[in-house]
XYZ file of C-alpha atoms in Angstrom:
657
model
C -30.118 -26.086 62.057
C -30.038 -25.699 58.692
C -28.951 -29.089 56.487
C -25.322 -29.778 55.021
C -27.357 -30.142 51.908
C -28.908 -26.478 52.338
C -25.803 -25.335 53.128
C -24.282 -26.145 50.406
C -27.211 -25.281 47.781
C -26.755 -22.108 49.661
C -23.145 -21.655 49.143
C -24.184 -22.674 45.337
C -26.515 -20.312 44.847
C -24.187 -17.126 46.310
C -21.240 -18.488 43.848
C -23.512 -18.416 40.883
C -24.656 -14.760 41.696
C -20.913 -14.221 42.302
C -19.860 -15.333 38.851
C -19.452 -12.495 36.247
C -22.433 -13.322 33.657
C -20.942 -13.306 30.028
C -22.104 -10.587 27.676
C -25.231 -10.477 25.682
C -25.212 -9.973 22.092
C -27.629 -6.508 21.475
C -27.372 -5.988 18.176
C -27.840 -2.074 17.247
C -29.543 -1.440 20.487
C -27.429 -0.230 22.811
C -25.353 2.416 21.352
C -22.418 4.709 23.178
C -18.549 6.403 22.401
C -16.288 3.900 22.705
C -12.665 5.128 23.630
C -13.086 8.492 23.932
C -9.449 8.588 25.462
C -8.351 8.058 22.368
C -9.555 10.317 20.480
C -8.498 12.426 22.416
C -5.176 11.711 21.883
C -5.471 10.585 18.459
C -6.621 14.605 17.940
C -3.873 15.899 20.749
C -1.343 14.237 18.139
C -2.647 16.062 14.860
C -2.089 19.366 17.161
C 1.006 18.482 17.066
C 0.688 17.870 12.948
C -0.821 21.865 12.784
C 1.715 22.985 14.820
C 4.489 21.180 12.286
C 2.397 22.227 8.807
C 2.579 26.421 10.395
C 5.574 26.013 11.482
C 7.282 24.256 7.543
C 5.061 27.100 6.325
C 6.864 29.876 7.843
C 10.676 28.487 8.565
C 10.311 26.725 5.411
C 11.330 28.662 2.390
C 8.091 27.708 0.232
C 9.755 30.071 -2.554
C 12.869 28.062 -2.847
C 10.842 25.226 -2.983
C 8.558 25.842 -6.098
C 10.517 28.503 -7.818
C 13.550 27.162 -7.309
C 17.052 29.143 -6.851
C 20.827 29.452 -7.736
C 24.110 28.422 -5.653
C 23.586 32.298 -4.439
C 21.200 32.624 -2.534
C 18.671 34.129 -5.839
C 15.633 32.753 -5.940
C 14.328 32.378 -9.408
C 11.542 34.411 -10.569
C 11.985 37.172 -7.586
C 13.210 40.248 -6.462
C 15.781 39.502 -4.044
C 17.217 40.564 -0.816
C 21.111 40.427 -0.314
C 22.847 38.115 1.342
C 25.867 39.081 3.724
C 29.365 37.943 2.384
C 27.404 36.760 -0.942
C 28.436 39.078 -3.858
C 25.940 37.786 -7.056
C 23.108 38.293 -4.139
C 20.688 40.489 -4.114
C 19.450 40.520 -7.713
C 17.062 40.701 -9.541
C 15.601 37.268 -10.961
C 11.852 38.501 -11.884
C 12.135 37.329 -16.014
C 14.662 34.733 -14.967
C 12.140 31.987 -13.372
C 14.420 28.170 -14.554
C 16.936 26.767 -13.076
C 19.298 26.062 -15.021
C 22.056 23.246 -13.485
C 26.183 23.474 -14.937
C 27.257 20.302 -14.687
C 23.857 17.685 -15.048
C 24.914 15.483 -17.259
C 28.241 14.680 -14.681
C 27.662 15.889 -11.450
C 30.398 16.892 -8.887
C 28.626 14.335 -5.942
C 30.109 15.640 -2.694
C 28.257 13.321 0.676
C 26.014 12.098 -1.509
C 24.801 15.759 -2.672
C 24.354 17.547 -5.854
C 27.530 19.900 -5.903
C 27.152 21.344 -9.585
C 26.616 25.246 -9.267
C 22.906 26.226 -10.082
C 21.795 29.701 -12.119
C 19.387 30.914 -13.423
C 17.887 31.396 -16.444
C 15.350 33.050 -18.355
C 14.720 30.031 -20.896
C 17.025 26.259 -20.887
C 18.464 25.160 -23.845
C 16.407 22.659 -26.045
C 18.933 21.314 -27.681
C 22.807 19.854 -27.544
C 25.628 22.313 -27.694
C 28.700 20.923 -28.159
C 31.083 23.871 -27.810
C 31.531 27.785 -25.787
C 30.433 29.091 -29.607
C 27.200 27.732 -28.993
C 26.690 28.525 -25.875
C 27.727 31.789 -26.625
C 25.056 31.791 -30.126
C 22.794 30.836 -27.715
C 22.580 33.327 -24.692
C 22.586 35.694 -27.709
C 19.441 35.131 -29.377
C 17.247 33.546 -26.876
C 18.924 35.911 -23.762
C 19.474 32.961 -21.465
C 23.064 33.399 -19.863
C 24.777 29.541 -19.034
C 27.338 31.039 -17.594
C 28.851 32.932 -14.348
C 26.902 36.048 -13.506
C 29.489 38.010 -13.487
C 31.185 36.489 -16.129
C 29.822 38.360 -20.261
C 28.038 36.511 -23.143
C 31.230 37.749 -25.527
C 33.738 36.581 -22.896
C 32.676 33.552 -23.225
C 35.058 32.279 -25.650
C 37.432 35.109 -24.548
C 38.037 34.120 -21.250
C 40.942 31.588 -20.074
C 38.692 30.474 -17.455
C 35.766 29.716 -18.796
C 35.743 26.879 -19.303
C 34.921 26.727 -15.140
C 32.612 29.682 -15.039
C 30.915 27.419 -18.169
C 29.159 24.433 -17.912
C 31.025 21.205 -18.920
C 30.799 19.958 -22.252
C 28.656 19.513 -24.669
C 25.678 20.604 -22.586
C 22.663 18.079 -22.777
C 18.803 18.966 -23.927
C 16.332 19.379 -21.385
C 13.143 21.019 -20.435
C 11.922 23.027 -17.332
C 9.944 21.017 -15.714
C 6.007 21.873 -15.149
C 5.979 21.749 -11.719
C 9.484 23.221 -10.119
C 11.102 24.842 -13.519
C 14.478 23.044 -13.206
C 16.050 22.245 -16.649
C 15.374 18.872 -15.818
C 17.825 16.828 -18.837
C 16.401 14.809 -21.704
C 18.336 11.914 -22.430
C 17.878 8.935 -20.239
C 21.655 8.338 -18.517
C 21.785 11.853 -17.734
C 18.003 12.641 -16.109
C 18.237 9.388 -14.484
C 22.011 10.260 -12.781
C 20.612 14.096 -12.714
C 16.852 13.232 -10.461
C 18.374 10.556 -7.830
C 21.922 12.773 -6.920
C 18.821 15.917 -6.219
C 16.702 13.282 -4.247
C 20.153 11.941 -1.770
C 20.153 8.280 -3.767
C 22.206 7.454 -5.896
C 22.662 4.162 -7.012
C 19.549 2.453 -6.326
C 17.416 5.051 -7.173
C 19.878 5.470 -10.813
C 18.779 2.484 -11.520
C 15.120 3.197 -10.578
C 14.167 6.454 -12.843
C 16.589 5.399 -16.038
C 13.917 2.796 -16.521
C 10.987 4.926 -15.113
C 12.159 7.186 -17.885
C 12.905 5.367 -20.564
C 9.578 3.468 -20.270
C 7.379 5.478 -18.799
C 4.662 5.817 -21.435
C 4.366 1.479 -21.710
C 4.194 2.136 -17.648
C 1.323 4.141 -18.174
C -0.410 1.748 -19.906
C 0.434 -0.617 -18.305
C -0.924 0.407 -15.311
C -3.981 1.828 -17.137
C -4.557 -1.893 -18.438
C -4.481 -3.473 -14.933
C -7.015 -1.230 -13.640
C -9.498 -2.237 -16.597
C -8.396 -5.792 -15.039
C -9.308 -4.864 -11.216
C -12.761 -3.396 -12.823
C -13.393 -6.607 -14.982
C -13.219 -8.814 -11.910
C -14.889 -6.774 -9.179
C -17.420 -6.767 -11.797
C -16.780 -10.764 -12.152
C -17.056 -11.347 -8.460
C -20.445 -9.331 -9.202
C -22.221 -11.791 -10.916
C -20.462 -14.576 -10.153
C -21.441 -18.578 -11.559
C -19.971 -21.875 -11.316
C -19.118 -21.759 -15.028
C -17.759 -18.293 -14.110
C -15.281 -19.788 -11.494
C -13.714 -23.177 -13.645
C -13.306 -20.324 -16.117
C -11.555 -18.465 -14.076
C -9.444 -20.554 -12.406
C -8.201 -22.043 -15.967
C -7.754 -17.971 -16.380
C -4.974 -18.022 -13.218
C -3.610 -21.592 -13.815
C -2.918 -20.663 -17.790
C -1.944 -17.281 -16.804
C 0.907 -18.887 -13.786
C 2.071 -21.206 -15.843
C 2.688 -18.750 -19.362
C 4.747 -16.231 -17.301
C 6.559 -19.098 -15.332
C 7.351 -19.896 -19.062
C 8.535 -16.782 -20.415
C 10.855 -16.289 -17.438
C 12.805 -19.320 -17.693
C 12.282 -18.854 -21.834
C 13.991 -15.397 -21.224
C 16.813 -16.308 -18.843
C 17.449 -19.640 -21.197
C 17.347 -16.273 -23.898
C 19.929 -14.020 -21.605
C 22.101 -16.773 -21.046
C 22.959 -17.467 -24.848
C 23.001 -13.681 -26.054
C 25.890 -13.020 -26.982
C 25.096 -8.725 -25.229
C 25.255 -10.132 -22.063
C 28.886 -8.107 -22.033
C 26.913 -5.643 -21.058
C 25.896 -4.641 -17.200
C 22.351 -4.009 -17.549
C 21.927 -7.121 -19.815
C 23.666 -8.914 -16.979
C 21.572 -7.526 -14.616
C 18.447 -7.628 -16.394
C 18.927 -12.068 -16.335
C 19.655 -11.760 -12.443
C 16.476 -10.058 -11.792
C 14.982 -12.484 -14.681
C 15.941 -15.568 -12.451
C 15.328 -14.142 -9.352
C 11.678 -13.945 -11.138
C 11.426 -17.359 -12.210
C 11.980 -18.975 -9.481
C 10.144 -16.896 -7.186
C 6.925 -16.876 -9.795
C 7.679 -21.537 -9.998
C 7.629 -21.493 -6.321
C 4.085 -19.342 -5.959
C 2.779 -21.798 -8.966
C 3.512 -24.710 -7.339
C 1.424 -23.568 -3.786
C -0.962 -22.212 -5.583
C -1.894 -25.051 -8.057
C -1.078 -27.799 -4.582
C -4.376 -25.134 -3.080
C -6.456 -24.491 -5.774
C -6.846 -29.276 -6.373
C -7.311 -28.742 -2.745
C -10.312 -26.429 -2.063
C -11.761 -27.876 -6.017
C -14.199 -29.686 -4.144
C -15.664 -26.335 -2.503
C -16.730 -23.555 -5.524
C -20.454 -24.962 -5.440
C -20.547 -23.904 -2.115
C -18.545 -20.664 -3.007
C -19.981 -19.705 -5.355
C -23.075 -19.780 -3.748
C -21.788 -18.061 -0.670
C -20.785 -14.969 -3.030
C -24.111 -15.090 -3.772
C -25.459 -14.283 -0.721
C -22.834 -11.275 -0.827
C -23.700 -10.084 -3.428
C -27.396 -9.776 -1.772
C -25.786 -8.436 0.720
C -24.061 -5.769 -1.712
C -27.287 -5.091 -4.150
C -29.530 -4.029 -1.634
C -26.379 -1.712 -1.055
C -24.672 -1.150 -4.402
C -22.507 2.308 -3.178
C -19.641 -0.848 -0.554
C -18.938 -1.429 -4.246
C -17.835 2.761 -5.183
C -15.593 2.462 -1.608
C -12.611 1.867 -3.133
C -12.517 5.325 -4.946
C -13.414 8.385 -2.282
C -11.052 6.107 0.185
C -8.696 6.517 -2.723
C -9.435 9.474 -3.487
C -8.792 11.089 0.316
C -5.667 8.993 0.763
C -4.083 11.328 -2.500
C -5.356 14.373 -0.745
C -3.766 14.044 2.613
C -0.182 11.871 0.893
C 0.163 15.434 -1.253
C -0.367 17.905 2.023
C 2.558 15.206 3.667
C 4.426 15.545 0.977
C 4.164 19.036 0.875
C 5.506 19.385 4.616
C 7.906 17.669 4.272
C 9.559 19.200 1.677
C 8.615 22.519 3.437
C 10.451 20.997 6.038
C 13.778 20.116 4.256
C 13.907 23.831 2.735
C 14.005 25.426 6.411
C 17.528 26.166 6.934
C 19.830 29.009 7.429
C 21.753 30.846 4.872
C 25.454 30.408 5.035
C 28.134 31.482 2.785
C 30.566 28.598 1.643
C 33.681 29.674 -0.694
C 33.375 30.871 -4.009
C 30.349 33.328 -2.376
C 27.938 31.298 -2.994
C 25.372 30.411 -0.432
C 24.270 26.891 1.481
C 21.283 27.118 3.535
C 21.597 25.027 6.292
C 18.934 23.093 8.498
C 17.581 24.035 11.886
C 17.980 22.634 14.880
C 14.826 19.748 15.971
C 14.165 19.774 12.478
C 15.056 15.781 12.595
C 13.276 14.981 15.563
C 9.784 16.508 13.300
C 10.847 14.506 9.985
C 9.799 10.838 12.557
C 6.920 12.698 14.649
C 6.064 13.223 10.293
C 6.246 9.938 9.801
C 4.180 8.483 12.016
C 1.609 10.637 11.095
C 1.121 9.203 8.058
C 1.224 5.817 8.713
C -0.888 6.718 11.456
C -3.090 9.050 9.624
C -3.742 6.501 6.651
C -4.031 3.765 8.651
C -7.138 5.377 10.537
C -8.496 6.359 6.867
C -8.808 2.867 5.960
C -9.814 1.525 9.313
C -12.821 3.797 8.406
C -13.660 2.076 4.993
C -13.602 -0.942 6.863
C -15.984 0.258 9.461
C -17.687 2.220 6.829
C -18.319 -1.171 5.220
C -18.603 -3.361 8.306
C -21.416 -0.837 9.705
C -24.047 -1.144 6.513
C -23.280 -4.650 5.947
C -24.767 -4.440 9.718
C -28.107 -2.425 9.397
C -28.565 -4.496 6.077
C -28.460 -8.327 8.117
C -30.217 -7.262 11.225
C -32.987 -5.647 9.248
C -36.265 -8.244 10.259
C -37.886 -6.986 7.145
C -35.625 -8.296 4.756
C -38.427 -6.401 1.449
C -37.726 -3.713 3.290
C -33.580 -2.647 3.290
C -32.779 0.392 4.981
C -32.421 3.453 3.717
C -28.910 4.771 2.795
C -27.137 2.004 4.816
C -23.894 3.802 4.583
C -24.976 7.183 4.882
C -26.594 5.498 8.205
C -22.708 4.208 8.916
C -20.943 7.278 9.210
C -23.663 8.787 10.218
C -22.699 5.976 13.456
C -18.535 6.275 13.049
C -18.302 9.790 13.397
C -21.310 10.111 16.117
C -19.523 7.305 18.341
C -16.901 4.473 17.594
C -13.953 7.460 15.870
C -11.928 6.488 19.615
C -12.196 2.758 18.219
C -11.090 3.406 14.914
C -8.362 5.423 15.761
C -6.826 2.477 18.899
C -7.533 0.315 15.989
C -5.352 2.034 14.215
C -2.728 3.014 16.226
C -2.079 -0.712 17.045
C -1.048 -1.249 13.343
C 1.367 1.256 13.217
C 2.671 0.122 16.745
C 3.881 -3.262 14.525
C 4.882 -1.096 10.944
C 7.359 1.221 12.857
C 9.830 -1.612 14.247
C 9.699 -2.727 10.495
C 10.379 0.109 9.137
C 13.385 0.704 11.848
C 14.561 -3.241 11.308
C 14.253 -1.941 7.341
C 17.136 0.791 7.672
C 18.670 -1.369 10.347
C 19.103 -4.046 7.766
C 20.167 -1.966 4.708
C 23.257 -0.280 6.952
C 24.131 -3.730 6.817
C 24.356 -4.980 3.583
C 26.083 -2.081 2.337
C 28.599 -1.794 5.817
C 28.993 -6.057 4.607
C 28.039 -7.528 8.320
C 28.276 -11.090 8.580
C 25.418 -13.113 7.281
C 24.347 -13.581 10.789
C 23.392 -10.678 11.694
C 21.392 -9.611 8.741
C 19.256 -13.298 8.969
C 18.777 -12.244 12.036
C 16.702 -8.647 11.267
C 15.607 -10.329 8.263
C 13.614 -13.034 10.757
C 12.237 -10.037 12.966
C 11.578 -7.970 10.557
C 9.550 -10.862 9.276
C 7.700 -12.026 12.333
C 6.555 -8.179 12.875
C 4.507 -8.637 9.440
C 3.151 -11.946 10.752
C 1.657 -10.354 14.002
C 0.936 -7.271 11.602
C -1.273 -10.036 9.206
C -2.905 -11.309 12.095
C -3.683 -7.965 14.100
C -5.014 -6.343 10.460
C -7.128 -9.596 10.671
C -8.742 -8.471 14.240
C -9.184 -5.294 13.546
C -11.380 -5.908 11.249
C -13.632 -8.336 13.649
C -13.781 -5.557 16.100
C -15.209 -2.938 13.942
C -17.826 -5.300 12.788
C -18.364 -5.886 16.326
C -18.453 -2.779 17.360
C -21.107 -1.938 15.116
C -22.963 -4.531 16.414
C -22.768 -4.469 20.434
C -21.636 -0.560 20.248
C -18.843 -1.941 22.680
C -15.237 -0.855 23.146
C -12.380 -1.948 21.021
C -10.963 -4.724 23.192
C -14.102 -5.510 24.811
C -15.182 -5.542 20.662
C -12.433 -7.961 20.301
C -12.237 -10.015 22.492
C -16.077 -11.189 22.444
C -14.946 -11.388 18.338
C -12.467 -13.627 19.005
C -14.464 -15.810 21.374
C -17.997 -16.470 19.158
C -15.372 -16.759 15.764
C -14.020 -19.298 17.293
C -16.728 -21.028 18.803
C -18.949 -20.527 15.686
C -15.391 -21.601 13.657
C -16.878 -25.493 11.964
C -20.184 -23.708 9.777
C -17.966 -21.757 7.889
C -14.333 -21.475 8.380
C -13.587 -23.876 5.723
C -15.906 -21.958 3.039
C -14.652 -18.993 3.941
C -11.000 -19.613 3.115
C -11.829 -20.711 0.629
C -13.832 -17.397 -0.461
C -10.533 -15.538 0.798
C -8.735 -17.607 -1.409
C -11.066 -17.464 -4.487
C -10.458 -13.530 -4.249
C -6.271 -14.051 -4.005
C -6.369 -15.546 -6.807
C -8.972 -12.978 -8.452
C -5.695 -10.377 -7.448
C -3.585 -13.216 -8.613
C -4.891 -12.905 -11.834
C -4.357 -8.765 -12.688
C -1.206 -8.988 -11.869
C 0.013 -11.997 -14.135
C -1.557 -10.330 -17.170
C -0.095 -7.069 -16.325
C 3.474 -8.749 -15.809
C 3.317 -11.068 -18.540
C 2.162 -7.396 -20.890
C 5.057 -6.232 -18.980
C 7.660 -8.934 -20.340
C 6.358 -8.350 -23.635
C 6.368 -4.490 -23.920
C 9.781 -4.509 -22.149
C 12.332 -7.252 -23.645
C 11.907 -5.374 -27.148
C 14.335 -2.564 -25.380
C 15.975 -4.643 -23.011
C 19.884 -3.645 -23.833
C 18.717 0.123 -23.006
C 17.432 0.354 -19.684
C 17.009 -2.048 -16.878
C 13.721 -2.987 -17.488
C 13.030 -5.472 -14.543
C 12.451 -2.629 -11.751
C 9.858 -0.551 -13.391
C 7.959 -4.303 -14.085
C 8.707 -4.554 -10.048
C 7.049 -1.011 -9.340
C 4.345 -2.138 -12.367
C 3.365 -5.374 -10.819
C 3.193 -3.881 -7.658
C 0.935 -0.774 -8.848
C -1.620 -4.108 -10.040
C -1.908 -5.304 -7.124
C -1.992 -1.973 -5.129
C -5.278 -1.621 -7.088
C -6.628 -4.697 -7.643
C -6.963 -4.860 -3.883
C -8.328 -1.850 -3.521
C -11.507 -2.487 -5.100
C -12.037 -6.721 -4.625
C -11.094 -5.964 -0.068
C -14.737 -4.855 0.061
C -15.910 -8.315 -0.917
C -13.140 -9.502 2.395
C -14.743 -7.123 4.380
C -18.860 -8.177 3.526
C -17.717 -11.514 3.622
C -16.141 -11.305 7.009
C -18.240 -9.297 8.301
C -21.175 -11.280 7.379
C -19.819 -14.841 8.872
C -19.438 -12.444 12.398
C -23.555 -11.553 11.937
C -24.134 -15.067 11.578
C -22.266 -16.346 14.436
C -24.057 -12.936 16.573
C -27.268 -14.229 15.584
C -26.719 -17.919 15.930
C -25.641 -16.685 19.385
C -28.773 -14.271 20.163
C -31.534 -16.673 18.594
C -32.191 -20.571 18.037
C -35.183 -19.956 15.361
C -38.112 -20.269 17.058
C -41.400 -17.825 16.477
C -39.973 -15.699 20.116
C -36.403 -15.724 19.436
C -36.694 -16.032 14.800
C -32.964 -15.707 13.360
C -31.908 -12.821 11.157
C -30.701 -14.692 8.162
C -33.210 -14.884 5.146
C -34.365 -18.398 4.290
C -31.103 -18.203 0.598
C -29.310 -17.660 3.646
C -30.199 -20.196 6.335
C -30.216 -23.168 3.229
C -26.781 -22.084 2.861
C -25.890 -23.042 6.449
C -28.105 -26.251 6.271
C -26.391 -27.552 3.072
C -22.816 -27.208 5.035
C -23.794 -28.241 8.332
C -24.481 -31.919 6.145
C -21.571 -31.720 4.033
C -20.056 -31.005 6.247
C -21.638 -33.958 8.801
C -20.894 -36.094 6.119
C -17.716 -36.041 6.246
C -17.457 -36.329 9.635
C -18.846 -39.533 8.767
C -16.559 -41.104 6.278
C -14.089 -39.868 8.689
C -15.308 -42.382 11.432
C -16.330 -44.715 8.918
C -12.393 -44.725 7.371
C -11.009 -44.472 11.640
C -13.106 -47.694 11.884
C -12.086 -49.405 9.088
C -8.499 -49.080 9.940
C -8.808 -49.880 12.896
C -11.382 -53.399 12.064
C -8.168 -54.116 9.525
C -5.851 -53.728 12.342
C -7.623 -55.990 15.156
C -9.603 -57.859 13.289
C -8.800 -62.002 13.425
C -6.199 -62.690 9.714
C -8.183 -65.815 8.525
C -6.409 -68.134 5.955
């Protein structure tokens, strides 16, 4: 009979054979199609979107959208068919191509919609008309009749009901909008109110459009300035040195302190200004105080972080130089945000066009005074929600394709044995691998981000509803906390997605497997690069802060000269948002390359040991950088142990008198 030791040994071997083996990392050796079910799901989803596009093109009134229409069912610039029950419909408007609103400056608002009568006219009045005689003279000289169609021009001053059949005086000067042929008033107050009512947001949009209309040239100049700063920062990181980092950090500190000082000075200036009686001045003062408090808190936090992490500057410079070696082998990585941005702009324009077509899909119904109103068709609201999900999911899919492309190019350059002979066209190779094998993985990752964003949108809508209905602070605070939780989860999920995309580019595995493997290997090797990687990401974030600071400073100087005429804090917020968006678009390339590089390094350590049989893929510069980091970490750990022993010795040692 077998002995007890033999039985135990056999049992141990059986259990060892049954134990699951850890998955092996095989960089760029094995490739297969991943997450194909999600790709088919995305295809069926887009089939629904294509149906909505076709339905909007057929049921939506494209002619009414593009050319405009009057209140009697006539499309301007077209021959029209009569609508039953509307005597002024069915007219020939071939020569009348512009839409004129009779009460554009003082519109009647009914259920948050414009109740002003619209007419088709041959030209818009470019000068203000103060009396009915001037309206009559304009009709006789230009052939553009601004009163109801059944009122002849010679009766403008004779008909006792002319005040109700003609536009409300004074008629503001207007110009035809280049695309939709609407006569848009040119005075800032009338323009903002007119446009905001048209889009059914009388309160908030009125303030936004008022500021944008009054300072559109300044906003455009600041946006171009932010774009130039972002390009400058990108090339700064491209050719970074220790001196440049010190200059860069000094500029960030000066910019933060300067913006904070300017904001507090403006608030002090507002409180001592005699014109504070104006509503615009009071609103500007409140916004400036909010800006000053927020910027002060952010400045304090960033200054503390800069002071704590100041000793890692030299290693961070070396890290960026190694990152630039990867970018140097594939310089077109820096241009990835451009084509991504171009594709996004094309998709957003298409999405807005379909949305507007859906908004114009309806049946004509005759209301009071023979006017025609178009009622939306049933089921349109459900299409709007489907269309909104398509916007978020497709946008995230396009951005994820950029991340996957950059990660694949970094993986191709890193896992190349001959560093003197870099691979040809790594970006095209990464794109081909993405579209042939891993579109399903990108679809799945972008869907998870979409699932996180939709509850945030719903919570934001509920919060706005509670705020307008003046509910208790407890309910509003609860929804705000839930929104912040979803926001934090969204940020974490984006980081998980980035590592999953890089792992898929390395190993060719599906999304869930890649995310799990990336989390394991990153946690296993976190002690090597996590502090330096965090400081590298922090430096890139400071670059974004620098762009926003100087853009906001320019906006403060420009908008402050015209403080009484407009609520300029909202345009300033828009400029700051655009500046951060542009800076993030360009500098995110460095973030993606850094994260992908660290994951490749962790896989390299996992699969190789540096021997002649299993040499590392990393080059000599990267290996020397790793050794320096290990020495720094070892020295820091030794100092911590020595200080701990000193404290224990002081605490337990005898007291000598």
